[in-house]
């Protein structure tokens, strides 16, 4: 029984042997134990095969005496490329003098001819200690060096010029075509990288599922030259779809380029590719003027402040009046979150809300807002609207908390309203329907917020059984000078009246805008023309 033979089933071997009969016999046996076999009839062929398939070859078996280039000459050249590749030499007893030379050039295992196949397979299994180590540094799917190898390589020098390449929304490809096809896309993508960025000038790594890194071998390579090469690659990828079986798959990529003399290139490349995605730029070169470092430090600061603020009661609800357009009398208030610094400074949600959402801290804030809203409802008998997102509605934890608070205060719940943030993120309308039904059973009104901001679904307004729609401020703030915006607002208002729900205009900041809104017939107004958001104590 051969020990550890199962370990051979996933390996690729390079086998060089000039004697046809022996080659055929040995190869047929190896096919039964190994995944893939690359076969050469002489050392020159073997060297070329190694150069072509270096990233996937796990072990080499070679004869010594071969024409054109013998086995030892081939080994010398291969060791220059990869000094760690395991090599087994097959030699006749009469040629054992070659063994000293073989040992000298780094061959530590040999098998005598005629080959004892049991012995050969045992030697191959032993040699795969290297294969196990290689797995630590090589991505199994693409056969590119992985993140571990990158970290090791970055320790060698502080200087670096690199481009991080991110496949946009790769998870969508897995969702649409399946992970098997997704893997094939990644293999094709890695092959395209190899073609564009030759190994004489660049090293390529796969560092995450959909993220690759191209590192220049020469630090003095011009950044602009790398940019132009990346631009050509981006054009190639985005103009030519990947074909997997019968599927045509379009890819988009984002590239961040960075250069640094003090070990910061990788960090900068990570940051600039994220920055480029936020700016919808396909390629960006890192520049200190982006203030990316300061941005990250600000994020870290606010994550800590949000966590501590939830514990220490730094968050407060502020309430902006929403008035009847015809009478200008306050009808209700929209609850808006504020962070109160220890010195009393009031901080706008612009500073922290997006960070809270990305850091998965927002559920804490929506819970605070529900409590703040009921505080105003109960103590001052005011009608209050609270914003709620689809993510909130889809969260069992968040909804369980909201329903429990409403149940505890159900005699006041008729004064609580919810404004669903209108967004293409709504992926399951059944959840939204259930939410509306549930809160309406307590007497709560439900509206749609930010309607008309880029993504607008009139069908959603009809089917959700809402009470009102709030027209996005981007359509309101210039309505006194933009005829197009006026037409859009008028269309939304007429649509709402036809289907029986009210309209609210936000960002009403001047008398001119107010007059336009009144003329169109919008039911309610909100904005600094009437009042800024007020603290609890400022509301009578």
PDB file of C-alpha atoms in Angstrom, residues 192 409 530:
ATOM      1  CA  UNK A 192      -6.180  38.772 -19.494  1.00  0.00           C
ATOM      2  CA  UNK A 409     -47.392  53.346  23.437  1.00  0.00           C
ATOM      3  CA  UNK A 530     -40.738  78.217   7.840  1.00  0.00           C
TER       4      UNK A 530
END
